[in-house]
Amino acid sequence: MNKPIVVGITGGSGSGKTLFMKELMQQIPYAALHSMDNYYIEKSRQPKDSSGIENFDTPESIDQKLFISDLEKLIAGESIELTEYTYNNDRDNPNPKKITVKSSSVILVEGIFVFHLKKVRDLLNLKLYIEAPDYLMMKRRIIRDSKERGYDLDDVLYRYEHHVTPAYRQYIEPSKHYADLIIPNHQNFEKALKVITAFLNQ
């Protein structure tokens, strides 16, 4: 197999990067997905803020070494096996779902710190940054965490103010200048999706 095209997809929490990635996967079903969401360390090891609340929005929340190692394996044509992470457990689930990711000619690398980590950034051939206004990102985050993940609204708002927003300002927004393409997601990203799909399918 020829060396794959490695596409990085990032953006702030609630920007729509995960939705963009999922729709891209529908258009390119043969692509391999390498999601940073599956590399959160155990809850007991997560960094905590001054109030003793676990902060999942720092680069230290991710097992960076394993994430990079697995990405290098995919690029080399190897398959990887990992445990799916769900936001309602801390990996203590007695029956965690196992995932096998096979290498492909297109590898999609998704996560909020994909551009921030230089070792990851240097492995990317194409870098896509999904951008949305702050108020939309906040609205989407509240809906997702309170309705889809069952989090208490007060907890969602606390984390957005004390974890999500500072992380966005410190790590994610500054990494935007590394992007090859910035995709606005104020309403939708259909045109950008068509362009990227056409390029990768070549």
PDB file of N, CA, C and O in Angstrom, residues 5-33:
ATOM      1  N   ILE A   5      -2.807   9.216   2.879  1.00  0.00           N
ATOM      2  CA  ILE A   5      -3.035  10.633   3.130  1.00  0.00           C
ATOM      3  C   ILE A   5      -3.609  10.749   4.534  1.00  0.00           C
ATOM      4  O   ILE A   5      -4.606  10.104   4.861  1.00  0.00           O
ATOM      5  N   VAL A   6      -2.988  11.556   5.369  1.00  0.00           N
ATOM      6  CA  VAL A   6      -3.420  11.703   6.761  1.00  0.00           C
ATOM      7  C   VAL A   6      -4.045  13.085   6.930  1.00  0.00           C
ATOM      8  O   VAL A   6      -3.386  14.107   6.736  1.00  0.00           O
ATOM      9  N   VAL A   7      -5.323  13.098   7.273  1.00  0.00           N
ATOM     10  CA  VAL A   7      -6.092  14.339   7.363  1.00  0.00           C
ATOM     11  C   VAL A   7      -6.427  14.635   8.816  1.00  0.00           C
ATOM     12  O   VAL A   7      -7.075  13.825   9.493  1.00  0.00           O
ATOM     13  N   GLY A   8      -6.000  15.780   9.310  1.00  0.00           N
ATOM     14  CA  GLY A   8      -6.315  16.190  10.674  1.00  0.00           C
ATOM     15  C   GLY A   8      -7.534  17.088  10.686  1.00  0.00           C
ATOM     16  O   GLY A   8      -7.661  17.993   9.862  1.00  0.00           O
ATOM     17  N   ILE A   9      -8.442  16.838  11.624  1.00  0.00           N
ATOM     18  CA  ILE A   9      -9.663  17.632  11.750  1.00  0.00           C
ATOM     19  C   ILE A   9      -9.781  18.098  13.192  1.00  0.00           C
ATOM     20  O   ILE A   9      -9.813  17.287  14.122  1.00  0.00           O
ATOM     21  N   THR A  10      -9.839  19.410  13.387  1.00  0.00           N
ATOM     22  CA  THR A  10      -9.955  19.942  14.738  1.00  0.00           C
ATOM     23  C   THR A  10     -10.840  21.173  14.751  1.00  0.00           C
ATOM     24  O   THR A  10     -11.302  21.649  13.711  1.00  0.00           O
ATOM     25  N   GLY A  11     -11.046  21.710  15.941  1.00  0.00           N
ATOM     26  CA  GLY A  11     -11.902  22.869  16.142  1.00  0.00           C
ATOM     27  C   GLY A  11     -12.341  22.879  17.590  1.00  0.00           C
ATOM     28  O   GLY A  11     -12.109  21.915  18.333  1.00  0.00           O
ATOM     29  N   GLY A  12     -12.974  23.957  18.015  1.00  0.00           N
ATOM     30  CA  GLY A  12     -13.430  24.047  19.391  1.00  0.00           C
ATOM     31  C   GLY A  12     -14.545  23.059  19.702  1.00  0.00           C
ATOM     32  O   GLY A  12     -15.191  22.526  18.789  1.00  0.00           O
ATOM     33  N   SER A  13     -14.754  22.809  20.985  1.00  0.00           N
ATOM     34  CA  SER A  13     -15.844  21.933  21.403  1.00  0.00           C
ATOM     35  C   SER A  13     -17.172  22.546  20.976  1.00  0.00           C
ATOM     36  O   SER A  13     -17.483  23.688  21.321  1.00  0.00           O
ATOM     37  N   GLY A  14     -17.949  21.804  20.195  1.00  0.00           N
ATOM     38  CA  GLY A  14     -19.217  22.319  19.686  1.00  0.00           C
ATOM     39  C   GLY A  14     -19.103  22.996  18.340  1.00  0.00           C
ATOM     40  O   GLY A  14     -20.088  23.529  17.818  1.00  0.00           O
ATOM     41  N   SER A  15     -17.916  22.976  17.736  1.00  0.00           N
ATOM     42  CA  SER A  15     -17.731  23.617  16.436  1.00  0.00           C
ATOM     43  C   SER A  15     -18.349  22.803  15.300  1.00  0.00           C
ATOM     44  O   SER A  15     -18.639  23.335  14.227  1.00  0.00           O
ATOM     45  N   GLY A  16     -18.533  21.510  15.530  1.00  0.00           N
ATOM     46  CA  GLY A  16     -19.094  20.644  14.498  1.00  0.00           C
ATOM     47  C   GLY A  16     -18.071  19.737  13.857  1.00  0.00           C
ATOM     48  O   GLY A  16     -18.352  19.089  12.852  1.00  0.00           O
ATOM     49  N   LYS A  17     -16.881  19.636  14.456  1.00  0.00           N
ATOM     50  CA  LYS A  17     -15.826  18.821  13.849  1.00  0.00           C
ATOM     51  C   LYS A  17     -16.184  17.342  13.805  1.00  0.00           C
ATOM     52  O   LYS A  17     -15.880  16.651  12.836  1.00  0.00           O
ATOM     53  N   THR A  18     -16.842  16.857  14.860  1.00  0.00           N
ATOM     54  CA  THR A  18     -17.220  15.443  14.891  1.00  0.00           C
ATOM     55  C   THR A  18     -18.288  15.154  13.844  1.00  0.00           C
ATOM     56  O   THR A  18     -18.236  14.118  13.163  1.00  0.00           O
ATOM     57  N   LEU A  19     -19.249  16.055  13.688  1.00  0.00           N
ATOM     58  CA  LEU A  19     -20.280  15.879  12.662  1.00  0.00           C
ATOM     59  C   LEU A  19     -19.660  15.920  11.273  1.00  0.00           C
ATOM     60  O   LEU A  19     -20.004  15.104  10.404  1.00  0.00           O
ATOM     61  N   PHE A  20     -18.721  16.840  11.060  1.00  0.00           N
ATOM     62  CA  PHE A  20     -18.032  16.925   9.772  1.00  0.00           C
ATOM     63  C   PHE A  20     -17.300  15.623   9.487  1.00  0.00           C
ATOM     64  O   PHE A  20     -17.370  15.076   8.379  1.00  0.00           O
ATOM     65  N   MET A  21     -16.624  15.112  10.491  1.00  0.00           N
ATOM     66  CA  MET A  21     -15.882  13.859  10.331  1.00  0.00           C
ATOM     67  C   MET A  21     -16.816  12.701  10.001  1.00  0.00           C
ATOM     68  O   MET A  21     -16.536  11.892   9.122  1.00  0.00           O
ATOM     69  N   LYS A  22     -17.957  12.630  10.695  1.00  0.00           N
ATOM     70  CA  LYS A  22     -18.906  11.539  10.451  1.00  0.00           C
ATOM     71  C   LYS A  22     -19.471  11.602   9.039  1.00  0.00           C
ATOM     72  O   LYS A  22     -19.615  10.570   8.369  1.00  0.00           O
ATOM     73  N   GLU A  23     -19.792  12.797   8.575  1.00  0.00           N
ATOM     74  CA  GLU A  23     -20.326  12.931   7.219  1.00  0.00           C
ATOM     75  C   GLU A  23     -19.251  12.654   6.179  1.00  0.00           C
ATOM     76  O   GLU A  23     -19.527  12.101   5.113  1.00  0.00           O
ATOM     77  N   LEU A  24     -18.025  13.017   6.488  1.00  0.00           N
ATOM     78  CA  LEU A  24     -16.913  12.702   5.591  1.00  0.00           C
ATOM     79  C   LEU A  24     -16.709  11.194   5.516  1.00  0.00           C
ATOM     80  O   LEU A  24     -16.445  10.643   4.441  1.00  0.00           O
ATOM     81  N   MET A  25     -16.878  10.514   6.644  1.00  0.00           N
ATOM     82  CA  MET A  25     -16.754   9.057   6.674  1.00  0.00           C
ATOM     83  C   MET A  25     -17.841   8.386   5.829  1.00  0.00           C
ATOM     84  O   MET A  25     -17.616   7.330   5.231  1.00  0.00           O
ATOM     85  N   GLN A  26     -19.010   8.997   5.758  1.00  0.00           N
ATOM     86  CA  GLN A  26     -20.080   8.438   4.922  1.00  0.00           C
ATOM     87  C   GLN A  26     -19.725   8.556   3.446  1.00  0.00           C
ATOM     88  O   GLN A  26     -20.071   7.680   2.645  1.00  0.00           O
ATOM     89  N   GLN A  27     -19.031   9.621   3.104  1.00  0.00           N
ATOM     90  CA  GLN A  27     -18.632   9.831   1.717  1.00  0.00           C
ATOM     91  C   GLN A  27     -17.388   9.008   1.357  1.00  0.00           C
ATOM     92  O   GLN A  27     -17.191   8.648   0.198  1.00  0.00           O
ATOM     93  N   ILE A  28     -16.562   8.740   2.358  1.00  0.00           N
ATOM     94  CA  ILE A  28     -15.326   7.974   2.145  1.00  0.00           C
ATOM     95  C   ILE A  28     -15.313   6.827   3.152  1.00  0.00           C
ATOM     96  O   ILE A  28     -14.547   6.831   4.128  1.00  0.00           O
ATOM     97  N   PRO A  29     -16.164   5.836   2.959  1.00  0.00           N
ATOM     98  CA  PRO A  29     -16.328   4.769   3.960  1.00  0.00           C
ATOM     99  C   PRO A  29     -15.085   3.904   4.166  1.00  0.00           C
ATOM    100  O   PRO A  29     -14.991   3.196   5.166  1.00  0.00           O
ATOM    101  N   TYR A  30     -14.151   3.964   3.233  1.00  0.00           N
ATOM    102  CA  TYR A  30     -12.934   3.161   3.368  1.00  0.00           C
ATOM    103  C   TYR A  30     -11.892   3.832   4.264  1.00  0.00           C
ATOM    104  O   TYR A  30     -10.867   3.228   4.603  1.00  0.00           O
ATOM    105  N   ALA A  31     -12.136   5.076   4.658  1.00  0.00           N
ATOM    106  CA  ALA A  31     -11.157   5.803   5.470  1.00  0.00           C
ATOM    107  C   ALA A  31     -11.039   5.192   6.863  1.00  0.00           C
ATOM    108  O   ALA A  31     -12.003   4.658   7.414  1.00  0.00           O
ATOM    109  N   ALA A  32      -9.855   5.272   7.434  1.00  0.00           N
ATOM    110  CA  ALA A  32      -9.619   4.838   8.803  1.00  0.00           C
ATOM    111  C   ALA A  32      -9.776   6.038   9.731  1.00  0.00           C
ATOM    112  O   ALA A  32      -9.267   7.120   9.438  1.00  0.00           O
ATOM    113  N   LEU A  33     -10.498   5.851  10.831  1.00  0.00           N
ATOM    114  CA  LEU A  33     -10.720   6.940  11.773  1.00  0.00           C
ATOM    115  C   LEU A  33      -9.865   6.756  13.019  1.00  0.00           C
ATOM    116  O   LEU A  33      -9.924   5.718  13.681  1.00  0.00           O
TER     117      LEU A  33
END
